Coordinates of C-alpha atoms in Angstrom, one line a residue:
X787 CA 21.7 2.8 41.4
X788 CA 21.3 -0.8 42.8
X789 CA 22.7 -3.3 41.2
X790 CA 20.6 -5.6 40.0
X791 CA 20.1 -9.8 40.7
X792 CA 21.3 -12.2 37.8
X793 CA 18.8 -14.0 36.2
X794 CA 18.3 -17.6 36.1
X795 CA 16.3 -19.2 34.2
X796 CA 15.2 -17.8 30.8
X797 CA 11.9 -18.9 29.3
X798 CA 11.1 -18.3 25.3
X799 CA 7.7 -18.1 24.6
X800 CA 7.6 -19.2 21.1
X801 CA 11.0 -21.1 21.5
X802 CA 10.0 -23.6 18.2
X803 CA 9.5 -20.0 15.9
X804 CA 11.9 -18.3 13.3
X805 CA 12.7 -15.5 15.8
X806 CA 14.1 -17.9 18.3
X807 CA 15.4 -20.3 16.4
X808 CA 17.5 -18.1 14.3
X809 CA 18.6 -15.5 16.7
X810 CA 17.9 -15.9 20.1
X811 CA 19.1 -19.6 20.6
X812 CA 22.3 -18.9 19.1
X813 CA 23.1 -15.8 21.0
X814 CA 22.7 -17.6 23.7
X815 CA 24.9 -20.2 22.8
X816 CA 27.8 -17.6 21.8
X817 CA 27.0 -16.1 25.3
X818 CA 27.6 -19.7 27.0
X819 CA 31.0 -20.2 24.5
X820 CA 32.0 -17.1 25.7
X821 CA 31.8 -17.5 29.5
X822 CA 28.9 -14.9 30.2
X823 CA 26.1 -17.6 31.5
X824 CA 26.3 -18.5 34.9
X825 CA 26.8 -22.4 36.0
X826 CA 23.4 -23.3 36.8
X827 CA 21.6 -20.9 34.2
X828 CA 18.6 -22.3 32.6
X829 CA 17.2 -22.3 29.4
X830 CA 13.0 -23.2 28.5
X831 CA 11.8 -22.7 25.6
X832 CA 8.1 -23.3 25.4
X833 CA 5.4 -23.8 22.1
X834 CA 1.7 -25.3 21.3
X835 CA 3.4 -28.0 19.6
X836 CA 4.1 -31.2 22.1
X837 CA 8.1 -32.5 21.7
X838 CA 10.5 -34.5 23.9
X839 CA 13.5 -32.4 25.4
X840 CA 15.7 -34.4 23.4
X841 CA 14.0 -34.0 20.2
X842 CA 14.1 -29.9 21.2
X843 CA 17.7 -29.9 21.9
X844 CA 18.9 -32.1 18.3
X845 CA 16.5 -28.9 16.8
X846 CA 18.3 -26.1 18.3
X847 CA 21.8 -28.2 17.8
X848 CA 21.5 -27.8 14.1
X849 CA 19.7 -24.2 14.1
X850 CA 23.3 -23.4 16.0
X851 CA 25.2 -25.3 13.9
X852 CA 23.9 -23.2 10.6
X853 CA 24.6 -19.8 11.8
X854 CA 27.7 -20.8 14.0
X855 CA 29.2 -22.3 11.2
X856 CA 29.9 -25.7 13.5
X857 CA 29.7 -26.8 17.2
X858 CA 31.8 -26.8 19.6
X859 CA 31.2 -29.8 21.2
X860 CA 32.3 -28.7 24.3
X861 CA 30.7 -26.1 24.5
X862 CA 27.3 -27.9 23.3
X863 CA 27.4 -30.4 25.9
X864 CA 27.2 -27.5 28.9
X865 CA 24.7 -25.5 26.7
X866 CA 22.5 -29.0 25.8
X867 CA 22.4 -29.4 29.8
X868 CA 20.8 -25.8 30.0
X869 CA 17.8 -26.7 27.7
X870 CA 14.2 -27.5 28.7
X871 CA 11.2 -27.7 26.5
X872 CA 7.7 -27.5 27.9
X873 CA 4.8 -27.7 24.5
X874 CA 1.3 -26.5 25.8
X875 CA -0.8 -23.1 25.9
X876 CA 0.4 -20.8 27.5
X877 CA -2.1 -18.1 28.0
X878 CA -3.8 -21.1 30.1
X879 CA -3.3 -22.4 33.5
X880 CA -2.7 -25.5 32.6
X881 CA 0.5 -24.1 30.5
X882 CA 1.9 -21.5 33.2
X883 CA 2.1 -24.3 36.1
X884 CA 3.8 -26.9 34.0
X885 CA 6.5 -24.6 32.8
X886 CA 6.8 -23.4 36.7
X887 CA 7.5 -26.7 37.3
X888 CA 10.0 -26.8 35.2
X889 CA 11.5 -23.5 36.4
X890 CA 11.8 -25.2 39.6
X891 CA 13.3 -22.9 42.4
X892 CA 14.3 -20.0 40.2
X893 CA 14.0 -16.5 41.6
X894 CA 14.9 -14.0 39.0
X895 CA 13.8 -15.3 35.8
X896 CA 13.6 -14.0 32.2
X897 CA 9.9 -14.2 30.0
X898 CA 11.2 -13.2 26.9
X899 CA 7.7 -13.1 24.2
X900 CA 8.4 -14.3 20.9
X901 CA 4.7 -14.1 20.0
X902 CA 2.1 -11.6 18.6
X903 CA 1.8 -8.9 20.6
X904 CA -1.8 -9.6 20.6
X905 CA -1.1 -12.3 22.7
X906 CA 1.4 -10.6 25.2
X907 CA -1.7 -9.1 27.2
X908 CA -3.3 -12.9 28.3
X909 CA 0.3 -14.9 28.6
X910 CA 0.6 -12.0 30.9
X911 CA -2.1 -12.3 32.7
X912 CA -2.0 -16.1 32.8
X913 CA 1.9 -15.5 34.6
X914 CA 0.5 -13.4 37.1
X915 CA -2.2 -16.1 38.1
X916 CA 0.2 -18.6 38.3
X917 CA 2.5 -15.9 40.6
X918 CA 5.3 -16.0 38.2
X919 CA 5.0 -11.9 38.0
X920 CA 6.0 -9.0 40.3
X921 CA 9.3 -6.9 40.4
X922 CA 11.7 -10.0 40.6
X923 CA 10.5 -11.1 37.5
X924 CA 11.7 -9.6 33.8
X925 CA 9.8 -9.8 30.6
X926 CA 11.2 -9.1 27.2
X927 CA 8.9 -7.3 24.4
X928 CA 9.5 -7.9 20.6
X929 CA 8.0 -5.0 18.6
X930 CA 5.4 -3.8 17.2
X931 CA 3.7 -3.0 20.8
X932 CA 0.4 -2.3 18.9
X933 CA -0.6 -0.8 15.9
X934 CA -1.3 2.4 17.0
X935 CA -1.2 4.3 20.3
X936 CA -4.6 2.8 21.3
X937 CA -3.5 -0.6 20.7
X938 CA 0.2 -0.3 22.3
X939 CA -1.9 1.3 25.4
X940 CA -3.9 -1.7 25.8
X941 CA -1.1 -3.8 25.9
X942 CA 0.9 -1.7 27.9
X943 CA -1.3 -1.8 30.2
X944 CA -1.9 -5.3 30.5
X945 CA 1.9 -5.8 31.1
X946 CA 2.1 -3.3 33.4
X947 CA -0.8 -5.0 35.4
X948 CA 1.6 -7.7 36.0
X949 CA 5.2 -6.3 35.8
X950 CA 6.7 -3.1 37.0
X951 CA 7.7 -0.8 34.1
X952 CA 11.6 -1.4 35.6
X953 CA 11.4 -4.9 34.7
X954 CA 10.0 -4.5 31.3
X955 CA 12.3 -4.8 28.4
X956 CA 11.2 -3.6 25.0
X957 CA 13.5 -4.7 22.8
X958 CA 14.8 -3.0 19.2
X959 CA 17.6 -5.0 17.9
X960 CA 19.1 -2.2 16.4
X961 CA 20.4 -0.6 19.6
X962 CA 22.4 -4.1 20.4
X963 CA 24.6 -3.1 17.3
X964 CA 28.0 -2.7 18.1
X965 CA 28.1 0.8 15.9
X966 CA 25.1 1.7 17.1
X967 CA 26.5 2.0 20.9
X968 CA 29.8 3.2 19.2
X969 CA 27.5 6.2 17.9
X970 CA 27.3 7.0 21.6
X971 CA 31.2 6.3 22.3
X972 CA 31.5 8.9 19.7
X973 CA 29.5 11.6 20.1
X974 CA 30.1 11.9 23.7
X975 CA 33.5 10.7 24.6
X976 CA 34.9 12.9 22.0
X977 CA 35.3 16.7 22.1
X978 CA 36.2 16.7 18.6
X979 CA 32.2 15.8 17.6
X980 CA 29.9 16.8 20.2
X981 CA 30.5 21.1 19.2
X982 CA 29.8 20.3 15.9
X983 CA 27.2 18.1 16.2
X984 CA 24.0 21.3 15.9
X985 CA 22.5 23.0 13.2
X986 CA 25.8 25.3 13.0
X987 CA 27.3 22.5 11.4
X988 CA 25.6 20.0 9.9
X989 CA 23.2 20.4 7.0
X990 CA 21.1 17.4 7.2
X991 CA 20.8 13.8 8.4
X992 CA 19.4 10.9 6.5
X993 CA 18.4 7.7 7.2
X994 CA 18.3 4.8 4.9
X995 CA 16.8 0.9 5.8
X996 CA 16.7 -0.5 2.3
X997 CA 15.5 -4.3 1.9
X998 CA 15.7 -6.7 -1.4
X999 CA 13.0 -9.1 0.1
X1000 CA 9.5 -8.8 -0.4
X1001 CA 7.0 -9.7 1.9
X1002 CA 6.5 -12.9 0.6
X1003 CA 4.8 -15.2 3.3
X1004 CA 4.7 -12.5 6.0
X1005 CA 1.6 -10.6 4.0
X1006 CA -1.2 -11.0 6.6
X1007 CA 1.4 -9.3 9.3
X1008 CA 2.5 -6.7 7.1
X1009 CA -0.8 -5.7 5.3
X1010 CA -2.1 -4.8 8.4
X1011 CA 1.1 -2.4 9.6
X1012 CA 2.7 -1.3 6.4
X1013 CA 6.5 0.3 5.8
X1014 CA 5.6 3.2 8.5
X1015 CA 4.3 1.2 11.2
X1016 CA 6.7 -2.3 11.0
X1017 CA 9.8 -0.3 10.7
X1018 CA 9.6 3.6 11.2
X1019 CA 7.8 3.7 14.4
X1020 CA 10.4 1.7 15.9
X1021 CA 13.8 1.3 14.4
X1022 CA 14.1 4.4 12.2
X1023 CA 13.0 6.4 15.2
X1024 CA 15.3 4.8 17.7
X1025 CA 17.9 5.9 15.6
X1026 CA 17.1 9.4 15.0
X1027 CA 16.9 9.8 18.7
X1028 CA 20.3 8.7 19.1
X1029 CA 21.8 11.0 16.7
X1030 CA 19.6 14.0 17.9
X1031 CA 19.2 13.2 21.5
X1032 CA 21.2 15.8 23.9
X1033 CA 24.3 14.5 26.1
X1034 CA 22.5 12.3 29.3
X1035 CA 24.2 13.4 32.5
X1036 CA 25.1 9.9 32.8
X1037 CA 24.3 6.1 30.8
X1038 CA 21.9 5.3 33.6
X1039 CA 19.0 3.8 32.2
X1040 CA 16.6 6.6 32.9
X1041 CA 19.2 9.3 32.0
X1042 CA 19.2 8.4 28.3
X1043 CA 16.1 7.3 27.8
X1044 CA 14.9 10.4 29.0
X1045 CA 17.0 12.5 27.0
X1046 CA 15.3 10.0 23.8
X1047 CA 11.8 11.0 24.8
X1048 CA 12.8 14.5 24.8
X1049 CA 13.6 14.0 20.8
X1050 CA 10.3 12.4 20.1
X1051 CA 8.4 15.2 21.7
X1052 CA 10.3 18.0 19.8
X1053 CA 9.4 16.3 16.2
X1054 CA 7.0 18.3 14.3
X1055 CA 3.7 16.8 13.7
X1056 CA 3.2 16.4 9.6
X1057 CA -0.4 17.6 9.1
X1058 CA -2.9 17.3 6.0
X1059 CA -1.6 20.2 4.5
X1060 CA 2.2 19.4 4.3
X1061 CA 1.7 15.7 3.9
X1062 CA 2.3 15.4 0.0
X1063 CA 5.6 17.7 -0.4
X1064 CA 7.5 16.0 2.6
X1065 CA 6.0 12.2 3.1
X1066 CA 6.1 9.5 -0.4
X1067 CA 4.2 6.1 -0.2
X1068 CA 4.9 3.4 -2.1
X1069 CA 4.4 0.1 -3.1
X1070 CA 6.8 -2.3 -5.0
X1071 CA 5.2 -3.9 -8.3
X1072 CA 6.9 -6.7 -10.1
X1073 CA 11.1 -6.1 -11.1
X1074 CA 14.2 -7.3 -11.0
X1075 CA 16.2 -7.6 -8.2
X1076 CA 19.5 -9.1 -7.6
X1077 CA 19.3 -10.4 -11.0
X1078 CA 16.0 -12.3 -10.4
X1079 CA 12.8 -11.7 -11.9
X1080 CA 10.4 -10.4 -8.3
X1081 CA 7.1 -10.5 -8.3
X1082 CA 4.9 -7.0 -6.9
X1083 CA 3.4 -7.3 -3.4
X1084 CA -0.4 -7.5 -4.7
X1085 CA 0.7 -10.8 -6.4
X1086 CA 2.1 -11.6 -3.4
X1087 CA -0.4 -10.9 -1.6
X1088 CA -2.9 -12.3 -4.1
X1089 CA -5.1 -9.1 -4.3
X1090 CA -5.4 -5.4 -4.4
X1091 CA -4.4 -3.7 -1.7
X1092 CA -3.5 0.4 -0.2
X1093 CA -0.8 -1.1 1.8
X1094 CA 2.7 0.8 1.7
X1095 CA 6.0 -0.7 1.2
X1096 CA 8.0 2.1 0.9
X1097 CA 8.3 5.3 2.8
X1098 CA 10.3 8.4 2.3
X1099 CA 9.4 11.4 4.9
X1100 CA 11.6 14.6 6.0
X1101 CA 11.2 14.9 9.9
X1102 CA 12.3 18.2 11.7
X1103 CA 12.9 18.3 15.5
X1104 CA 11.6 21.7 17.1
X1105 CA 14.0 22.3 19.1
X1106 CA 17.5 24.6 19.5
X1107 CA 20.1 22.4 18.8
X1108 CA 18.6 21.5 15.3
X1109 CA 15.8 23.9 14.2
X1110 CA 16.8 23.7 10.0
X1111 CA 18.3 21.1 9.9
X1112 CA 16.4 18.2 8.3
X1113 CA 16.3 14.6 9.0
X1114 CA 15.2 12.6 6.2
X1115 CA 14.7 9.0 6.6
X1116 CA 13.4 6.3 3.6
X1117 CA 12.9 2.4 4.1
X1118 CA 11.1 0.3 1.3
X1119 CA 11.0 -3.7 0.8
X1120 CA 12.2 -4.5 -2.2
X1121 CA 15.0 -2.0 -2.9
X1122 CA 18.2 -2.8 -4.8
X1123 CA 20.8 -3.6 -1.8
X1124 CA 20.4 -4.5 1.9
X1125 CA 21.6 -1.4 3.5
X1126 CA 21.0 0.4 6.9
X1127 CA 22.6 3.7 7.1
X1128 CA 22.8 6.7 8.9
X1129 CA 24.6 9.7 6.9
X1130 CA 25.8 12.7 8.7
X1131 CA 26.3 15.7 6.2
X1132 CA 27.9 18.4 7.0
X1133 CA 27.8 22.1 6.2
X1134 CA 30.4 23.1 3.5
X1135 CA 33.1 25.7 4.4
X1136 CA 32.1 28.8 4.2
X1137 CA 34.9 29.9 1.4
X1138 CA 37.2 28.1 -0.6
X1139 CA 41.3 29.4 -0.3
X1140 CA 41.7 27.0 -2.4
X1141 CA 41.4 28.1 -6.1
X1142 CA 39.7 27.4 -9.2
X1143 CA 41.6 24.4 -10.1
X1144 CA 40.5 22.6 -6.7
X1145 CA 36.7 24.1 -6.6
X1146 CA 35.3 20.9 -8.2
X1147 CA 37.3 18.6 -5.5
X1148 CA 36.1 20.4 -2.8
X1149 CA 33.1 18.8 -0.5
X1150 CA 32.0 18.2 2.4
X1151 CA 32.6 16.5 5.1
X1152 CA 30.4 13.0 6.0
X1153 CA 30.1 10.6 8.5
X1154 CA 28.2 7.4 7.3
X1155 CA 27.1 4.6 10.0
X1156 CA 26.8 1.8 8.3
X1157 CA 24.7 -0.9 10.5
X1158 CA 24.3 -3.6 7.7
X1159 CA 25.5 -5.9 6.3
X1160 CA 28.2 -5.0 7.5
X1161 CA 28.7 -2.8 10.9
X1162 CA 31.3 0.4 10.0
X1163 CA 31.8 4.2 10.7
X1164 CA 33.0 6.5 8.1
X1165 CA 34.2 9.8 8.3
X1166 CA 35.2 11.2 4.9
X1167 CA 37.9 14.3 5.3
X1168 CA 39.7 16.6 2.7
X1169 CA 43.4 16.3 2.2
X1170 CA 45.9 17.9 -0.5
X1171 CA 45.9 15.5 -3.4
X1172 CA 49.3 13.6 -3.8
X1173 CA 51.9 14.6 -6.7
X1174 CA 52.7 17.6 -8.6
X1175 CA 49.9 20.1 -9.6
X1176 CA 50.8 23.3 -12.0
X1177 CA 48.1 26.2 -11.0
X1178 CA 47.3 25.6 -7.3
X1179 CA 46.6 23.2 -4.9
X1180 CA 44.3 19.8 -5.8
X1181 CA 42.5 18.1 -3.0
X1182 CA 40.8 14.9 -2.5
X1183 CA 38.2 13.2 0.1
X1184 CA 39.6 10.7 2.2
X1185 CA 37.4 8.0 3.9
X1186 CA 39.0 7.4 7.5
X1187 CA 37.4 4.5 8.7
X1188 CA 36.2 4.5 12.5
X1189 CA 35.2 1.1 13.0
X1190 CA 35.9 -0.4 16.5
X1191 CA 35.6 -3.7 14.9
X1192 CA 38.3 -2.9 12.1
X1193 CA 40.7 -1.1 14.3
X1194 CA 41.1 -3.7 17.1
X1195 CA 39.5 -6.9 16.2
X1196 CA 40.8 -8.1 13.2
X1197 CA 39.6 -8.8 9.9
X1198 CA 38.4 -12.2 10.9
X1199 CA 36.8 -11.3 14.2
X1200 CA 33.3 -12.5 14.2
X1201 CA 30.9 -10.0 14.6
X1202 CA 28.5 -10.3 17.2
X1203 CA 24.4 -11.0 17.1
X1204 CA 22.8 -8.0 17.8
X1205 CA 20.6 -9.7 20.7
X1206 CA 23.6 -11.2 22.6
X1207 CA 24.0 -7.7 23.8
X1208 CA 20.5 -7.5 24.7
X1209 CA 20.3 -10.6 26.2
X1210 CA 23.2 -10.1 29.0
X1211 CA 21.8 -7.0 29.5
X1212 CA 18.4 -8.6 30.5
X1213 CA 20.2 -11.0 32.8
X1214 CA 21.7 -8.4 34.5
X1215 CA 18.7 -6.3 34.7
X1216 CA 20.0 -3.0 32.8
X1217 CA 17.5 -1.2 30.6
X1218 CA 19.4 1.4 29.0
X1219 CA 19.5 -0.1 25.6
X1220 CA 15.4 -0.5 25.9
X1221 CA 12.6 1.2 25.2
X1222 CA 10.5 2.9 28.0
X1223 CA 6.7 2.9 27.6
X1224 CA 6.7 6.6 27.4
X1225 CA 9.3 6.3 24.4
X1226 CA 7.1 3.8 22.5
X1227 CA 3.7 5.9 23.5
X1228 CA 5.4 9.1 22.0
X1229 CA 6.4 7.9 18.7
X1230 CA 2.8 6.2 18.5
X1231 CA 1.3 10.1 18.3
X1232 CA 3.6 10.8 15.9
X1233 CA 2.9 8.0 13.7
X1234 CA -0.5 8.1 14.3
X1235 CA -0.5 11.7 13.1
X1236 CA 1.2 10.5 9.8
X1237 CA -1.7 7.9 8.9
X1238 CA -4.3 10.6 9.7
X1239 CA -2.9 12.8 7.5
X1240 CA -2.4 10.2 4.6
X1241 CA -6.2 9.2 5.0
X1242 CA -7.6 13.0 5.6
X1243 CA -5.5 13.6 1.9
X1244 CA -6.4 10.6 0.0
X1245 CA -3.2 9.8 -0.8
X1246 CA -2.5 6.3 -2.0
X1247 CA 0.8 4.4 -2.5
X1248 CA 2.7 5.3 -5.6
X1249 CA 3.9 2.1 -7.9
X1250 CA 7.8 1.1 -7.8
X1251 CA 9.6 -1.2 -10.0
X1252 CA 11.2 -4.2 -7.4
X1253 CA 15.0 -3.0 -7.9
X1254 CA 14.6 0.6 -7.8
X1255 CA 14.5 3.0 -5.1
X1256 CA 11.3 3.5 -4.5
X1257 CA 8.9 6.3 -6.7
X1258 CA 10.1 9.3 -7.9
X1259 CA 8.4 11.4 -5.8
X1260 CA 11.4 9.9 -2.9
X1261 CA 13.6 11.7 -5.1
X1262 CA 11.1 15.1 -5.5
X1263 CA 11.3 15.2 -1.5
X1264 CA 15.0 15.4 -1.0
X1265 CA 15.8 17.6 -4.2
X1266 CA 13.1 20.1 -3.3
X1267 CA 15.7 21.5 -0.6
X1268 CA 18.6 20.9 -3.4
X1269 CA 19.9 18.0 -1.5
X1270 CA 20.2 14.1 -2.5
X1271 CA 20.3 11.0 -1.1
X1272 CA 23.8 9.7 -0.6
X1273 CA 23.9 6.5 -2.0

């Protein structure tokens, strides 16, 4: 495989927008502090509103300041003497020529769409009128790519009219997590994992995103996608295909994407007739959370509406390496704790040497992934209980920490932004920790079958009390197969 040029010049569309401003701006600053930006790397950020470069620049100095805790001035002075700031339109002409003035002589330079995806089709058409397109180019996606496979077509296709599928990016913070790529370390640079990781010896897999916020402010967004489409579609999916995905022959781009399409393609469609016993909707009403009174998402919303905030489904994967085994994955606004979690149970042993006296201290073992708030791995092992006993062995579980971070880094080692990552990546053109139109097509169908079947079966989101876990029925759907979640 080639290697590909470094970038340039990176411009962010929607460079004055929370996205940017809280994420992307500092990750690129870290990336500078850090020594990974090259000496005469640019950085534009471009936005309808008009504003001097020096006015942009005291903006983004604070924005830094907040999540760095400080500046470095330093450090500042070299990044401050990266930034441009070009306010216009830029699905028009008049837009894509001033900021190509401002690119001046780049040759490899980054578009990276902090917008609606509904306007990702006409900035890209404007780019290729101005010639700012073709295969030397790169252009970062932020999800949702549509609302269904129709809609992500459309847009896909419009990109694609423009830019090569190589130099498309769809991004999904998720896979810029350090334990997220550790996942990877682990399964397949490990012999002790990868034999056990099939429907021998695991039971089931779940997958928890739980979020205290409501929607607040974001309503008109969400109303239209709901809980299956803003964050199952995408990050929930992403992650199920790296747990379940088979060993890639290498970490090529295309080799382990390739093997993630696979995954997608063996998930059972959920029809009309299954829908009810292994999908739950919900929708969060007013609560407490956190110790604060929260309102319910139709007063947020300031009317009635059938949207979902909470979803709890069982997905199998058809295939050999885990026909039975279950993966059940839940994410709901409004939830008691911020959590995103992958749990890996496994089977029990198949008899107990052990005794009587040590039956009731005997479990499983577990991994747990935990991605947020705070990034660890988990594995939690038996072991003979310290101190005298009369009548036989006692055991206990012991949680043996995995964490990269942990191990090596220190206790105060600052953790890294997910998109810093993602970002060098970009720069140096490799997409394996992207999503391939393919990828993003599949899950579509799936999705899309999901919605079908909710509307073909009438079935409406169930009310849940801001600071619980979602409706009973979340419950029903797990303990039907006389499992629970772990929590």
């Amino acid at each position: 495989m080639a290697k590909s040029p470094l970038a340039d010049v990176i411009v962010l569309f929607g460079g004055t927008g929370d996205l940017a401003q809280r994420m992307l701006f500092p990750s690129l600053y870290f990336l500078d502090a850090d020594g990974f930006l090259s000496a005469d790397f640019k950085i534009i950020a471009t936005a309808r509103a008009e504003m001097t470069r020096e006015a942009f620049a005291a903006q983004v100095r604070e924005t830094v300041k907040s999540r760095a805790g400080g500046v470095d001035d330093k450090v500042w002075n070299r990044f401050a003497q990266r930034l441009d700031y070009v306010g216009g339109d830029a699905t028009q002409p008049a837009g894509t020529q001033a900021l190509k003035a401002a690119m001046g002589p780049a040759k490899t330079p980054i578009f990276y769409l902090a917008l609606s995806p509904s306007l990702y089709g006409r900035v890209c058409g404007a780019l290729g009128a101005a010639g700012l397109g073709g295969p030397s180019a790169r252009i970062v996606l932020e999800k949702p790519i549509g609302r269904d496979l129709e809609s992500s077509k459309v847009i896909n296709d419009a990109v694609g009219a423009v830019f090569p599928e190589e130099s498309v990016f769809r991004i999904d913070h998720y896979l810029g997590k350090e334990t997220v790529q550790n996942l990877i370390a682990l399964r397949f640079a490990n012999t002790l994992f990868e034999p056990l990781w099939n429907n021998l010896t695991i039971d089931h897999v779940q997958i928890t995103v739980a979020e205290t916020d409501g929607v607040g402010d974001r309503w008109p967004y969400y109303d239209e996608y709901g809980a299956l489409r803003d964050m199952v579609q995408n990050h929930m999916l992403q992650l199920l295909c790296l747990v379940a995905m088979e060993p890639p022959s290498d970490m090529a781009p295309e080799s382990l994407r390739n093997e993630k399409v696979k995954v997608l393609r063996s998930l059972r469609p959920i029809t009309r007739a299954e829908v009810a016993s292994i999908s739950v909707r919900g929708q969060y009403t007013p609560g407490v959370v956190g110790g604060a009174s929260a309102a319910g998402y139709e007063s947020e919303r300031g009317q009635a509406s059938n949207t979902e905030t909470f979803v709890a489904l069982r997905a199998d994967i058809d295939n050999w390496r885990w026909a039975g085994v279950p993966f059940f994955l839940r994410t709901g606004k409004r939830l008691p704790e911020r959590r995103t979690q992958i749990a890996i149970q496994f089977k029990p042993v198949p008899h107990s040497i052990f005794g009587d006296g040590a039956k009731a201290d005997l479990v499983a073992n577990r991994l747990v992934i935990d991605l947020q708030p705070d990034e660890d791995i988990e594995l939690t092992l038996m072991n003979q209980a310290p101190g005298l006993t009369h009548g036989g062995m006692r055991l206990q579980s012991l949680p043996l920490s995995l964490s990269l971070l942990r191990a090596y880094s220190g206790p105060n080692a600052r953790r890294r932004i997910a998109y810093e990552r993602l970002l060098l990546d970009v720069m140096h053109g490799n997409g394996t920790l992207f999503v391939r139109r393919d990828e993003v097509e599949q899950a579509w169908t799936w999705i899309d079958g999901i919605e079908a079947a909710w509307a073909d079966s009438g079935m409406a989101p169930r009310p849940y009390a801001a600071g619980s876990w979602g409706p009973s029925g979340a419950f029903a759907l797990i303990e039907r197969s006389e499992r629970a979640w772990y929590d």
